[in-house]
XYZ file of C-alpha atoms in Angstrom:
174
model
C 50.274 -192.630 -168.344
C 53.954 -191.738 -168.459
C 55.761 -191.618 -165.084
C 56.406 -187.979 -164.136
C 59.972 -186.774 -163.573
C 59.683 -185.668 -159.926
C 62.295 -184.580 -157.399
C 62.262 -182.944 -153.977
C 64.332 -179.854 -153.252
C 64.671 -178.241 -149.813
C 62.433 -175.213 -149.343
C 64.419 -171.988 -149.686
C 63.701 -169.070 -147.311
C 62.768 -166.751 -150.208
C 60.128 -169.273 -151.372
C 58.439 -169.683 -147.979
C 55.558 -167.271 -148.617
C 54.794 -168.775 -152.053
C 54.906 -172.281 -150.498
C 52.309 -171.207 -147.903
C 50.036 -169.627 -150.531
C 50.363 -172.667 -152.819
C 49.491 -174.969 -149.909
C 46.433 -172.896 -149.034
C 45.307 -172.913 -152.670
C 45.563 -176.707 -152.867
C 43.590 -177.287 -149.660
C 40.994 -174.659 -150.529
C 40.486 -176.318 -153.915
C 39.470 -179.592 -152.248
C 36.986 -177.912 -149.922
C 35.421 -175.781 -152.641
C 35.216 -178.831 -154.921
C 33.347 -180.721 -152.194
C 31.203 -177.982 -150.631
C 31.171 -175.037 -153.028
C 31.295 -171.470 -151.780
C 29.176 -172.294 -148.727
C 32.055 -174.104 -147.008
C 32.456 -173.502 -143.267
C 35.523 -175.675 -142.646
C 38.051 -172.861 -142.637
C 40.739 -172.381 -139.959
C 41.037 -168.701 -140.804
C 38.997 -166.391 -142.997
C 38.824 -167.988 -146.420
C 41.531 -170.615 -145.783
C 41.137 -174.303 -144.939
C 44.599 -174.341 -143.426
C 45.892 -171.257 -141.675
C 49.190 -169.534 -142.344
C 50.126 -170.156 -138.696
C 49.513 -173.912 -139.066
C 51.649 -174.109 -142.214
C 54.420 -171.979 -140.703
C 54.526 -174.205 -137.602
C 54.709 -177.282 -139.833
C 57.610 -175.802 -141.829
C 59.431 -174.681 -138.674
C 59.013 -178.045 -136.921
C 59.789 -180.281 -139.908
C 61.703 -180.600 -143.133
C 60.033 -178.786 -146.033
C 60.594 -179.561 -149.705
C 59.313 -178.295 -152.988
C 58.002 -180.927 -155.364
C 59.636 -180.268 -158.725
C 58.204 -181.886 -161.861
C 59.964 -181.426 -165.182
C 61.831 -178.426 -163.771
C 58.682 -176.621 -162.531
C 57.312 -176.195 -159.000
C 54.429 -178.652 -158.688
C 53.683 -178.622 -154.949
C 55.280 -179.166 -151.596
C 55.785 -181.532 -148.719
C 56.726 -181.284 -145.045
C 57.886 -184.311 -143.076
C 58.947 -184.849 -139.484
C 61.201 -187.808 -138.808
C 62.158 -189.138 -135.383
C 64.205 -192.307 -135.709
C 61.987 -195.006 -137.203
C 58.833 -192.855 -137.043
C 57.810 -190.414 -139.741
C 54.990 -187.924 -139.956
C 53.885 -186.732 -143.370
C 52.712 -183.355 -142.122
C 51.822 -181.779 -145.472
C 51.759 -182.963 -149.054
C 50.124 -180.927 -151.777
C 50.150 -180.708 -155.541
C 48.908 -177.722 -157.499
C 45.250 -178.287 -158.472
C 46.190 -177.291 -162.042
C 48.165 -180.528 -162.440
C 46.184 -183.070 -160.384
C 45.809 -186.676 -161.590
C 49.189 -186.893 -163.314
C 50.927 -189.120 -160.748
C 52.970 -186.260 -159.282
C 51.812 -186.748 -155.681
C 52.516 -190.468 -155.806
C 55.950 -189.901 -157.353
C 56.687 -187.358 -154.583
C 55.599 -189.875 -151.939
C 57.932 -192.496 -153.444
C 60.783 -189.937 -153.256
C 60.002 -189.393 -149.550
C 60.148 -193.156 -148.923
C 63.535 -193.324 -150.686
C 64.878 -190.296 -148.806
C 63.955 -191.746 -145.396
C 64.604 -195.514 -145.603
C 65.061 -195.725 -141.819
C 61.380 -194.891 -141.230
C 59.397 -198.019 -140.354
C 56.045 -196.333 -139.645
C 54.629 -193.278 -141.423
C 51.563 -191.372 -140.209
C 49.511 -188.579 -141.701
C 46.096 -186.961 -141.359
C 43.583 -185.441 -143.739
C 40.135 -183.840 -143.374
C 37.168 -186.207 -143.724
C 35.874 -184.396 -146.823
C 39.102 -184.732 -148.829
C 38.017 -187.777 -150.839
C 40.930 -187.374 -153.265
C 43.393 -187.461 -150.353
C 41.719 -190.461 -148.722
C 41.848 -192.349 -152.038
C 45.471 -191.280 -152.533
C 46.711 -192.385 -149.114
C 44.779 -195.671 -148.944
C 44.609 -196.877 -152.545
C 47.811 -195.424 -154.013
C 50.284 -195.148 -151.140
C 49.238 -198.113 -148.973
C 48.242 -196.317 -145.784
C 45.465 -197.634 -143.545
C 42.918 -195.518 -141.724
C 43.538 -196.044 -138.016
C 41.492 -193.313 -136.323
C 38.758 -190.750 -136.916
C 38.707 -187.502 -134.938
C 35.565 -185.471 -134.309
C 33.889 -183.553 -131.467
C 33.397 -186.816 -129.540
C 36.980 -187.950 -130.105
C 39.132 -184.817 -130.540
C 42.721 -184.929 -131.741
C 45.574 -183.556 -129.633
C 45.770 -180.726 -132.210
C 42.155 -179.758 -131.386
C 42.801 -179.923 -127.660
C 45.940 -177.744 -127.993
C 43.901 -175.066 -129.763
C 40.993 -175.450 -127.329
C 38.583 -176.165 -130.168
C 36.828 -179.301 -131.284
C 34.576 -177.991 -134.037
C 35.390 -178.546 -137.699
C 38.254 -180.891 -136.844
C 36.855 -184.037 -138.391
C 40.008 -185.794 -139.578
C 41.204 -189.257 -140.511
C 44.558 -190.466 -139.200
C 46.464 -192.860 -141.460
C 49.383 -195.192 -140.790
C 51.705 -197.057 -143.129
C 53.888 -199.846 -141.814
C 56.912 -200.128 -144.094
C 58.082 -203.564 -145.204
Protein backbone atom coordinates (compact mmCIF):
# COMPACT_ATOMS: atom_id res chain seq x y z
CA UNK A 1 0.00 0.00 0.00
CA UNK A 2 1.30 3.42 -0.97
CA UNK A 3 1.81 5.90 1.91
CA UNK A 4 -0.95 8.53 1.80
CA UNK A 5 -0.05 12.21 1.42
CA UNK A 6 -1.54 13.55 4.68
CA UNK A 7 -1.29 16.94 6.37
CA UNK A 8 -3.05 18.69 9.24
CA UNK A 9 -4.55 22.14 8.81
CA UNK A 10 -6.08 24.19 11.63
CA UNK A 11 -9.87 24.02 11.73
CA UNK A 12 -11.41 27.18 10.26
CA UNK A 13 -14.49 28.73 11.94
CA UNK A 14 -16.60 28.33 8.77
CA UNK A 15 -15.83 24.57 8.74
CA UNK A 16 -16.80 23.93 12.37
CA UNK A 17 -20.31 22.62 11.67
CA UNK A 18 -19.10 20.28 8.89
CA UNK A 19 -16.31 19.03 11.22
CA UNK A 20 -18.92 18.18 13.88
CA UNK A 21 -21.18 16.38 11.38
CA UNK A 22 -18.22 14.48 9.89
CA UNK A 23 -17.13 13.42 13.38
CA UNK A 24 -20.62 12.21 14.24
CA UNK A 25 -20.82 10.27 10.97
CA UNK A 26 -17.51 8.50 11.67
CA UNK A 27 -18.48 7.50 15.21
CA UNK A 28 -21.98 6.46 14.19
CA UNK A 29 -20.51 4.26 11.46
CA UNK A 30 -18.55 2.24 14.03
CA UNK A 31 -21.56 1.71 16.27
CA UNK A 32 -23.88 0.75 13.42
CA UNK A 33 -21.21 -1.59 12.03
CA UNK A 34 -20.98 -3.31 15.42
CA UNK A 35 -24.61 -3.25 16.61
CA UNK A 36 -26.79 -2.46 13.61
CA UNK A 37 -29.82 -0.21 13.90
CA UNK A 38 -30.64 -1.50 17.39
CA UNK A 39 -27.76 0.42 18.97
CA UNK A 40 -28.45 2.09 22.32
CA UNK A 41 -25.04 3.67 22.91
CA UNK A 42 -25.98 7.16 21.79
CA UNK A 43 -25.20 10.35 23.76
CA UNK A 44 -27.99 12.21 22.00
CA UNK A 45 -30.78 11.10 19.69
CA UNK A 46 -29.16 9.20 16.85
CA UNK A 47 -25.57 10.26 17.63
CA UNK A 48 -22.83 8.31 19.41
CA UNK A 49 -21.07 11.55 20.26
CA UNK A 50 -23.11 14.65 20.95
CA UNK A 51 -22.64 18.02 19.31
CA UNK A 52 -22.03 19.49 22.78
CA UNK A 53 -19.21 16.99 23.46
CA UNK A 54 -17.52 17.76 20.13
CA UNK A 55 -17.93 21.52 20.57
CA UNK A 56 -16.38 21.35 24.05
CA UNK A 57 -13.48 19.32 22.65
CA UNK A 58 -12.89 21.88 19.88
CA UNK A 59 -13.17 24.82 22.29
CA UNK A 60 -10.81 23.27 24.86
CA UNK A 61 -8.20 21.94 22.43
CA UNK A 62 -6.52 22.44 19.10
CA UNK A 63 -8.61 21.18 16.18
CA UNK A 64 -7.25 20.23 12.77
CA UNK A 65 -8.63 18.90 9.55
CA UNK A 66 -6.90 15.84 8.16
CA UNK A 67 -6.17 16.57 4.51
CA UNK A 68 -5.26 13.71 2.16
CA UNK A 69 -4.30 14.45 -1.42
CA UNK A 70 -5.92 17.89 -1.14
CA UNK A 71 -9.28 16.57 0.15
CA UNK A 72 -10.79 16.65 3.65
CA UNK A 73 -10.37 13.14 5.05
CA UNK A 74 -11.23 13.59 8.74
CA UNK A 75 -10.28 15.56 11.79
CA UNK A 76 -8.37 15.58 15.03
CA UNK A 77 -8.47 17.50 18.31
CA UNK A 78 -5.55 17.47 20.73
CA UNK A 79 -4.93 19.06 24.10
CA UNK A 80 -1.31 19.60 25.08
CA UNK A 81 -0.07 20.67 28.51
CA UNK A 82 3.71 20.65 28.62
CA UNK A 83 4.89 17.06 28.24
CA UNK A 84 1.36 15.61 28.42
CA UNK A 85 -0.92 15.26 25.42
CA UNK A 86 -4.50 14.15 25.10
CA UNK A 87 -5.71 12.89 21.74
CA UNK A 88 -9.29 13.99 22.31
CA UNK A 89 -10.71 13.12 18.88
CA UNK A 90 -9.36 11.47 15.76
CA UNK A 91 -11.64 10.41 12.95
CA UNK A 92 -11.38 9.49 9.30
CA UNK A 93 -14.31 9.43 6.92
CA UNK A 94 -15.75 5.89 6.77
CA UNK A 95 -15.65 6.16 2.95
CA UNK A 96 -11.84 6.03 3.03
CA UNK A 97 -11.06 3.70 5.96
CA UNK A 98 -8.14 1.24 5.76
CA UNK A 99 -5.91 3.41 3.58
CA UNK A 100 -3.40 4.42 6.27
CA UNK A 101 -4.81 7.95 6.61
CA UNK A 102 -5.45 7.76 10.36
CA UNK A 103 -1.97 6.42 11.04
CA UNK A 104 -0.38 9.08 8.82
CA UNK A 105 -2.39 11.74 10.71
CA UNK A 106 -1.20 10.32 14.04
CA UNK A 107 2.42 10.48 12.84
CA UNK A 108 1.85 14.15 11.90
CA UNK A 109 0.55 14.83 15.44
CA UNK A 110 3.67 13.22 16.93
CA UNK A 111 5.87 15.41 14.70
CA UNK A 112 3.89 18.56 15.52
CA UNK A 113 4.20 18.03 19.29
CA UNK A 114 7.70 16.60 19.90
CA UNK A 115 7.70 17.92 23.48
CA UNK A 116 4.92 15.50 24.48
CA UNK A 117 6.32 12.54 26.43
CA UNK A 118 3.00 10.85 27.27
CA UNK A 119 -0.11 10.74 25.07
CA UNK A 120 -3.51 9.54 26.30
CA UNK A 121 -6.78 8.85 24.55
CA UNK A 122 -10.03 6.98 25.07
CA UNK A 123 -12.40 5.03 22.86
CA UNK A 124 -15.67 3.12 23.42
CA UNK A 125 -15.30 -0.60 24.18
CA UNK A 126 -17.16 -1.60 21.01
CA UNK A 127 -14.88 0.30 18.62
CA UNK A 128 -12.73 -2.68 17.64
CA UNK A 129 -11.19 -0.77 14.72
CA UNK A 130 -10.09 2.01 17.09
CA UNK A 131 -8.71 -0.42 19.67
CA UNK A 132 -6.70 -2.19 16.95
CA UNK A 133 -5.54 1.17 15.58
CA UNK A 134 -4.33 2.58 18.90
CA UNK A 135 -2.69 -0.61 20.20
CA UNK A 136 -1.38 -2.36 17.09
CA UNK A 137 -0.66 0.58 14.78
CA UNK A 138 0.15 3.54 17.02
CA UNK A 139 1.78 1.79 20.00
CA UNK A 140 -0.61 2.77 22.77
CA UNK A 141 -1.30 0.46 25.71
CA UNK A 142 -4.66 -0.04 27.38
CA UNK A 143 -4.30 1.24 30.93
CA UNK A 144 -7.87 1.41 32.23
CA UNK A 145 -11.43 0.31 31.51
CA UNK A 146 -14.37 2.46 32.61
CA UNK A 147 -17.85 1.09 33.26
CA UNK A 148 -20.68 1.48 35.79
CA UNK A 149 -18.47 -0.03 38.51
CA UNK A 150 -15.49 2.17 37.63
CA UNK A 151 -16.85 5.39 36.07
CA UNK A 152 -14.65 7.93 34.33
CA UNK A 153 -14.46 11.54 35.51
CA UNK A 154 -16.40 12.41 32.32
CA UNK A 155 -19.28 10.17 33.50
CA UNK A 156 -19.21 11.66 36.98
CA UNK A 157 -19.25 15.23 35.58
CA UNK A 158 -22.39 14.42 33.59
CA UNK A 159 -23.95 12.53 36.51
CA UNK A 160 -24.36 9.41 34.40
CA UNK A 161 -22.60 6.08 34.41
CA UNK A 162 -24.62 4.13 31.85
CA UNK A 163 -23.30 3.50 28.36
CA UNK A 164 -19.88 4.89 29.25
CA UNK A 165 -17.87 1.73 28.79
CA UNK A 166 -14.55 3.09 27.54
CA UNK A 167 -10.92 2.06 27.29
CA UNK A 168 -8.22 4.55 28.26
CA UNK A 169 -4.94 4.27 26.36
CA UNK A 170 -1.48 5.67 27.06
CA UNK A 171 1.61 5.97 24.88
CA UNK A 172 4.97 6.71 26.44
CA UNK A 173 7.12 8.41 23.81
CA UNK A 174 10.73 7.32 23.39
